[in-house]
Amino acid sequence: MVHGTCCKDAPQFRNFIQLSMANEMKDYDALVKRLMSTTRSVPTRAATVAVNFSKERFRRQNWSDGGEKAWEKRKQPKRGAKQANKRAILVKSGRLMRSIRKISSNADRAIIGTDVPYAQIHNDGGNVKATAQVGAYQKKAYKRRAHTRTRKDSTQSIAAHTVSSHTVKAHRRKMNFTMPQRQFIGVSRTLTGNIEDMITKDITKAIKGS
């Protein structure tokens, strides 16, 4: 009785096994495709994380490598240049920060960088010895003076400035100074951790199929 029932149901059981295996193979193929797609996109995605990390340094004014190291503050400006000291360090026109981008990428790696000529000396620091060509410009001179103004009801002392200007001819200026390192691009444990987190999230998403 039992034996006869098993033999009778065997073809249906085989069909069920075949159908289940076919569905599992489809699911497996879909999973492999998702993982392969995720793997191929890792270098490009890592480059995006690295670019954002470097640009974040300009906003936070520091370098992060497992811990944060604040950029050295700029020296106090000369009289008449107070506004310059209120600017964020390495930010004037924004050219340097905007220039950081993905240079290239392939299946194995991605490269980010910048084509701004002065980027390396700011990023690495070091001694600067060069001769700069300075164009002609107008230089203003201020001289403080005081005078007394008399009104009908009072006498008032007033401080004023006399302004004069003269043309400075074009000339060469020798430079010899040490540029402090204000790193914004390079190897970083913090950046490595950010990339690893990104990869883990992407792979988890691919496995779940979400």
PDB file of C-alpha atoms in Angstrom, residues 46-181:
ATOM      1  CA  ALA A  46      35.158  54.737  -4.043  1.00  0.00           C
ATOM      2  CA  ALA A  47      36.430  57.672  -6.123  1.00  0.00           C
ATOM      3  CA  THR A  48      33.260  59.609  -5.317  1.00  0.00           C
ATOM      4  CA  VAL A  49      33.718  58.907  -1.597  1.00  0.00           C
ATOM      5  CA  ALA A  50      37.365  60.029  -1.808  1.00  0.00           C
ATOM      6  CA  VAL A  51      36.519  63.257  -3.680  1.00  0.00           C
ATOM      7  CA  ASN A  52      33.826  64.140  -1.141  1.00  0.00           C
ATOM      8  CA  PHE A  53      36.243  63.338   1.698  1.00  0.00           C
ATOM      9  CA  SER A  54      38.895  65.695   0.263  1.00  0.00           C
ATOM     10  CA  LYS A  55      36.414  68.521  -0.284  1.00  0.00           C
ATOM     11  CA  GLU A  56      35.146  68.054   3.264  1.00  0.00           C
ATOM     12  CA  ARG A  57      38.637  68.953   4.497  1.00  0.00           C
ATOM     13  CA  PHE A  58      38.197  72.492   3.148  1.00  0.00           C
ATOM     14  CA  ARG A  59      34.929  72.849   5.016  1.00  0.00           C
ATOM     15  CA  ARG A  60      36.264  71.379   8.252  1.00  0.00           C
ATOM     16  CA  GLN A  61      39.707  73.004   7.871  1.00  0.00           C
ATOM     17  CA  ASN A  62      41.532  69.842   8.951  1.00  0.00           C
ATOM     18  CA  TRP A  63      43.016  66.501   7.910  1.00  0.00           C
ATOM     19  CA  SER A  64      41.433  63.290   9.183  1.00  0.00           C
ATOM     20  CA  ASP A  65      43.477  60.104   9.569  1.00  0.00           C
ATOM     21  CA  GLY A  66      41.872  58.159  12.377  1.00  0.00           C
ATOM     22  CA  GLY A  67      41.836  61.468  14.237  1.00  0.00           C
ATOM     23  CA  GLU A  68      41.519  65.091  13.192  1.00  0.00           C
ATOM     24  CA  LYS A  69      44.434  67.500  12.813  1.00  0.00           C
ATOM     25  CA  ALA A  70      43.454  71.145  12.353  1.00  0.00           C
ATOM     26  CA  TRP A  71      45.189  73.089   9.598  1.00  0.00           C
ATOM     27  CA  GLU A  72      47.710  75.661  10.771  1.00  0.00           C
ATOM     28  CA  LYS A  73      46.138  79.106  10.863  1.00  0.00           C
ATOM     29  CA  ARG A  74      47.430  81.736   8.480  1.00  0.00           C
ATOM     30  CA  LYS A  75      49.579  84.542   9.823  1.00  0.00           C
ATOM     31  CA  GLN A  76      47.934  87.777  10.852  1.00  0.00           C
ATOM     32  CA  PRO A  77      47.559  89.997   7.788  1.00  0.00           C
ATOM     33  CA  LYS A  78      49.180  93.381   7.459  1.00  0.00           C
ATOM     34  CA  ARG A  79      47.190  96.497   8.254  1.00  0.00           C
ATOM     35  CA  GLY A  80      44.511  97.103   5.674  1.00  0.00           C
ATOM     36  CA  ALA A  81      43.995  93.387   4.934  1.00  0.00           C
ATOM     37  CA  LYS A  82      41.711  92.431   7.830  1.00  0.00           C
ATOM     38  CA  GLN A  83      39.088  90.869   5.582  1.00  0.00           C
ATOM     39  CA  ALA A  84      41.606  88.303   4.335  1.00  0.00           C
ATOM     40  CA  ASN A  85      41.943  86.811   7.822  1.00  0.00           C
ATOM     41  CA  LYS A  86      38.207  86.102   7.962  1.00  0.00           C
ATOM     42  CA  ARG A  87      38.368  83.796   4.962  1.00  0.00           C
ATOM     43  CA  ALA A  88      38.563  80.035   5.421  1.00  0.00           C
ATOM     44  CA  ILE A  89      42.099  78.697   4.912  1.00  0.00           C
ATOM     45  CA  LEU A  90      42.877  77.674   1.303  1.00  0.00           C
ATOM     46  CA  VAL A  91      39.565  79.141   0.190  1.00  0.00           C
ATOM     47  CA  LYS A  92      39.516  82.345  -1.843  1.00  0.00           C
ATOM     48  CA  SER A  93      38.024  81.759  -5.273  1.00  0.00           C
ATOM     49  CA  GLY A  94      37.227  78.100  -4.488  1.00  0.00           C
ATOM     50  CA  ARG A  95      39.251  76.925  -7.485  1.00  0.00           C
ATOM     51  CA  LEU A  96      41.403  74.442  -5.561  1.00  0.00           C
ATOM     52  CA  MET A  97      38.504  72.689  -3.836  1.00  0.00           C
ATOM     53  CA  ARG A  98      36.424  72.536  -7.027  1.00  0.00           C
ATOM     54  CA  SER A  99      39.351  71.097  -9.008  1.00  0.00           C
ATOM     55  CA  ILE A 100      39.496  67.845  -7.002  1.00  0.00           C
ATOM     56  CA  ARG A 101      37.900  65.144  -9.129  1.00  0.00           C
ATOM     57  CA  LYS A 102      38.168  61.570 -10.408  1.00  0.00           C
ATOM     58  CA  ILE A 103      41.056  61.392 -12.887  1.00  0.00           C
ATOM     59  CA  SER A 104      40.556  57.788 -14.030  1.00  0.00           C
ATOM     60  CA  SER A 105      39.185  54.423 -12.947  1.00  0.00           C
ATOM     61  CA  ASN A 106      39.205  50.798 -14.079  1.00  0.00           C
ATOM     62  CA  ALA A 107      38.219  47.417 -12.652  1.00  0.00           C
ATOM     63  CA  ASP A 108      41.059  47.497 -10.098  1.00  0.00           C
ATOM     64  CA  ARG A 109      41.456  51.077  -8.945  1.00  0.00           C
ATOM     65  CA  ALA A 110      40.433  54.713  -9.215  1.00  0.00           C
ATOM     66  CA  ILE A 111      42.611  57.838  -9.136  1.00  0.00           C
ATOM     67  CA  ILE A 112      41.519  61.250  -7.880  1.00  0.00           C
ATOM     68  CA  GLY A 113      43.539  64.435  -8.078  1.00  0.00           C
ATOM     69  CA  THR A 114      43.760  68.066  -9.152  1.00  0.00           C
ATOM     70  CA  ASP A 115      45.493  70.000 -11.911  1.00  0.00           C
ATOM     71  CA  VAL A 116      45.936  73.218  -9.908  1.00  0.00           C
ATOM     72  CA  PRO A 117      49.690  74.079  -9.935  1.00  0.00           C
ATOM     73  CA  TYR A 118      49.913  75.134  -6.282  1.00  0.00           C
ATOM     74  CA  ALA A 119      47.930  72.166  -4.918  1.00  0.00           C
ATOM     75  CA  GLN A 120      50.951  69.989  -4.070  1.00  0.00           C
ATOM     76  CA  ILE A 121      52.862  72.573  -2.015  1.00  0.00           C
ATOM     77  CA  HIS A 122      49.766  73.217   0.126  1.00  0.00           C
ATOM     78  CA  ASN A 123      48.990  69.517   0.497  1.00  0.00           C
ATOM     79  CA  ASP A 124      52.569  68.411   1.286  1.00  0.00           C
ATOM     80  CA  GLY A 125      54.072  71.587   2.752  1.00  0.00           C
ATOM     81  CA  GLY A 126      57.735  72.441   2.321  1.00  0.00           C
ATOM     82  CA  ASN A 127      60.220  75.169   1.502  1.00  0.00           C
ATOM     83  CA  VAL A 128      59.406  77.542  -1.343  1.00  0.00           C
ATOM     84  CA  LYS A 129      62.281  79.152  -3.239  1.00  0.00           C
ATOM     85  CA  ALA A 130      61.209  80.985  -6.364  1.00  0.00           C
ATOM     86  CA  THR A 131      61.185  84.289  -8.183  1.00  0.00           C
ATOM     87  CA  ALA A 132      57.811  85.828  -8.929  1.00  0.00           C
ATOM     88  CA  GLN A 133      57.097  88.379 -11.630  1.00  0.00           C
ATOM     89  CA  VAL A 134      55.080  91.251 -10.164  1.00  0.00           C
ATOM     90  CA  GLY A 135      53.202  93.522 -12.550  1.00  0.00           C
ATOM     91  CA  ALA A 136      52.987  97.287 -12.160  1.00  0.00           C
ATOM     92  CA  TYR A 137      50.345  98.490  -9.708  1.00  0.00           C
ATOM     93  CA  GLN A 138      49.137 101.556  -7.811  1.00  0.00           C
ATOM     94  CA  LYS A 139      50.138 101.725  -4.170  1.00  0.00           C
ATOM     95  CA  LYS A 140      48.183 103.958  -1.812  1.00  0.00           C
ATOM     96  CA  ALA A 141      49.685 105.655   1.221  1.00  0.00           C
ATOM     97  CA  TYR A 142      47.662 106.904   4.177  1.00  0.00           C
ATOM     98  CA  LYS A 143      48.740 109.725   6.465  1.00  0.00           C
ATOM     99  CA  ARG A 144      46.804 110.537   9.591  1.00  0.00           C
ATOM    100  CA  ARG A 145      46.206 114.191  10.398  1.00  0.00           C
ATOM    101  CA  ALA A 146      43.988 116.153  12.762  1.00  0.00           C
ATOM    102  CA  HIS A 147      42.283 119.486  12.477  1.00  0.00           C
ATOM    103  CA  THR A 148      39.752 121.530  14.419  1.00  0.00           C
ATOM    104  CA  ARG A 149      36.360 122.473  13.089  1.00  0.00           C
ATOM    105  CA  THR A 150      34.450 125.286  14.819  1.00  0.00           C
ATOM    106  CA  ARG A 151      30.712 125.544  14.797  1.00  0.00           C
ATOM    107  CA  LYS A 152      28.501 128.210  16.305  1.00  0.00           C
ATOM    108  CA  ASP A 153      27.758 126.088  19.342  1.00  0.00           C
ATOM    109  CA  SER A 154      30.947 124.014  19.731  1.00  0.00           C
ATOM    110  CA  THR A 155      34.495 123.384  18.675  1.00  0.00           C
ATOM    111  CA  GLN A 156      35.201 119.841  17.432  1.00  0.00           C
ATOM    112  CA  SER A 157      38.512 118.034  16.859  1.00  0.00           C
ATOM    113  CA  ILE A 158      38.406 115.753  13.830  1.00  0.00           C
ATOM    114  CA  ALA A 159      40.835 113.009  12.815  1.00  0.00           C
ATOM    115  CA  ALA A 160      41.176 112.430   9.100  1.00  0.00           C
ATOM    116  CA  HIS A 161      43.376 110.650   6.598  1.00  0.00           C
ATOM    117  CA  THR A 162      45.228 112.045   3.651  1.00  0.00           C
ATOM    118  CA  VAL A 163      45.518 109.576   0.795  1.00  0.00           C
ATOM    119  CA  SER A 164      48.219 109.625  -1.838  1.00  0.00           C
ATOM    120  CA  SER A 165      49.252 107.050  -4.414  1.00  0.00           C
ATOM    121  CA  HIS A 166      52.160 106.225  -6.667  1.00  0.00           C
ATOM    122  CA  THR A 167      52.892 103.655  -9.318  1.00  0.00           C
ATOM    123  CA  VAL A 168      55.099 100.683  -8.453  1.00  0.00           C
ATOM    124  CA  LYS A 169      56.921  99.483 -11.550  1.00  0.00           C
ATOM    125  CA  ALA A 170      56.860  95.855 -12.651  1.00  0.00           C
ATOM    126  CA  HIS A 171      59.615  93.897 -10.930  1.00  0.00           C
ATOM    127  CA  ARG A 172      60.788  90.474  -9.800  1.00  0.00           C
ATOM    128  CA  ARG A 173      60.343  89.363  -6.206  1.00  0.00           C
ATOM    129  CA  LYS A 174      62.364  86.569  -4.629  1.00  0.00           C
ATOM    130  CA  MET A 175      60.495  84.212  -2.340  1.00  0.00           C
ATOM    131  CA  ASN A 176      62.019  81.969   0.328  1.00  0.00           C
ATOM    132  CA  PHE A 177      59.627  80.667   2.954  1.00  0.00           C
ATOM    133  CA  THR A 178      58.225  77.479   4.454  1.00  0.00           C
ATOM    134  CA  MET A 179      54.688  76.549   3.513  1.00  0.00           C
ATOM    135  CA  PRO A 180      52.918  74.660   6.333  1.00  0.00           C
ATOM    136  CA  GLN A 181      51.280  71.379   5.367  1.00  0.00           C
TER     137      GLN A 181
END
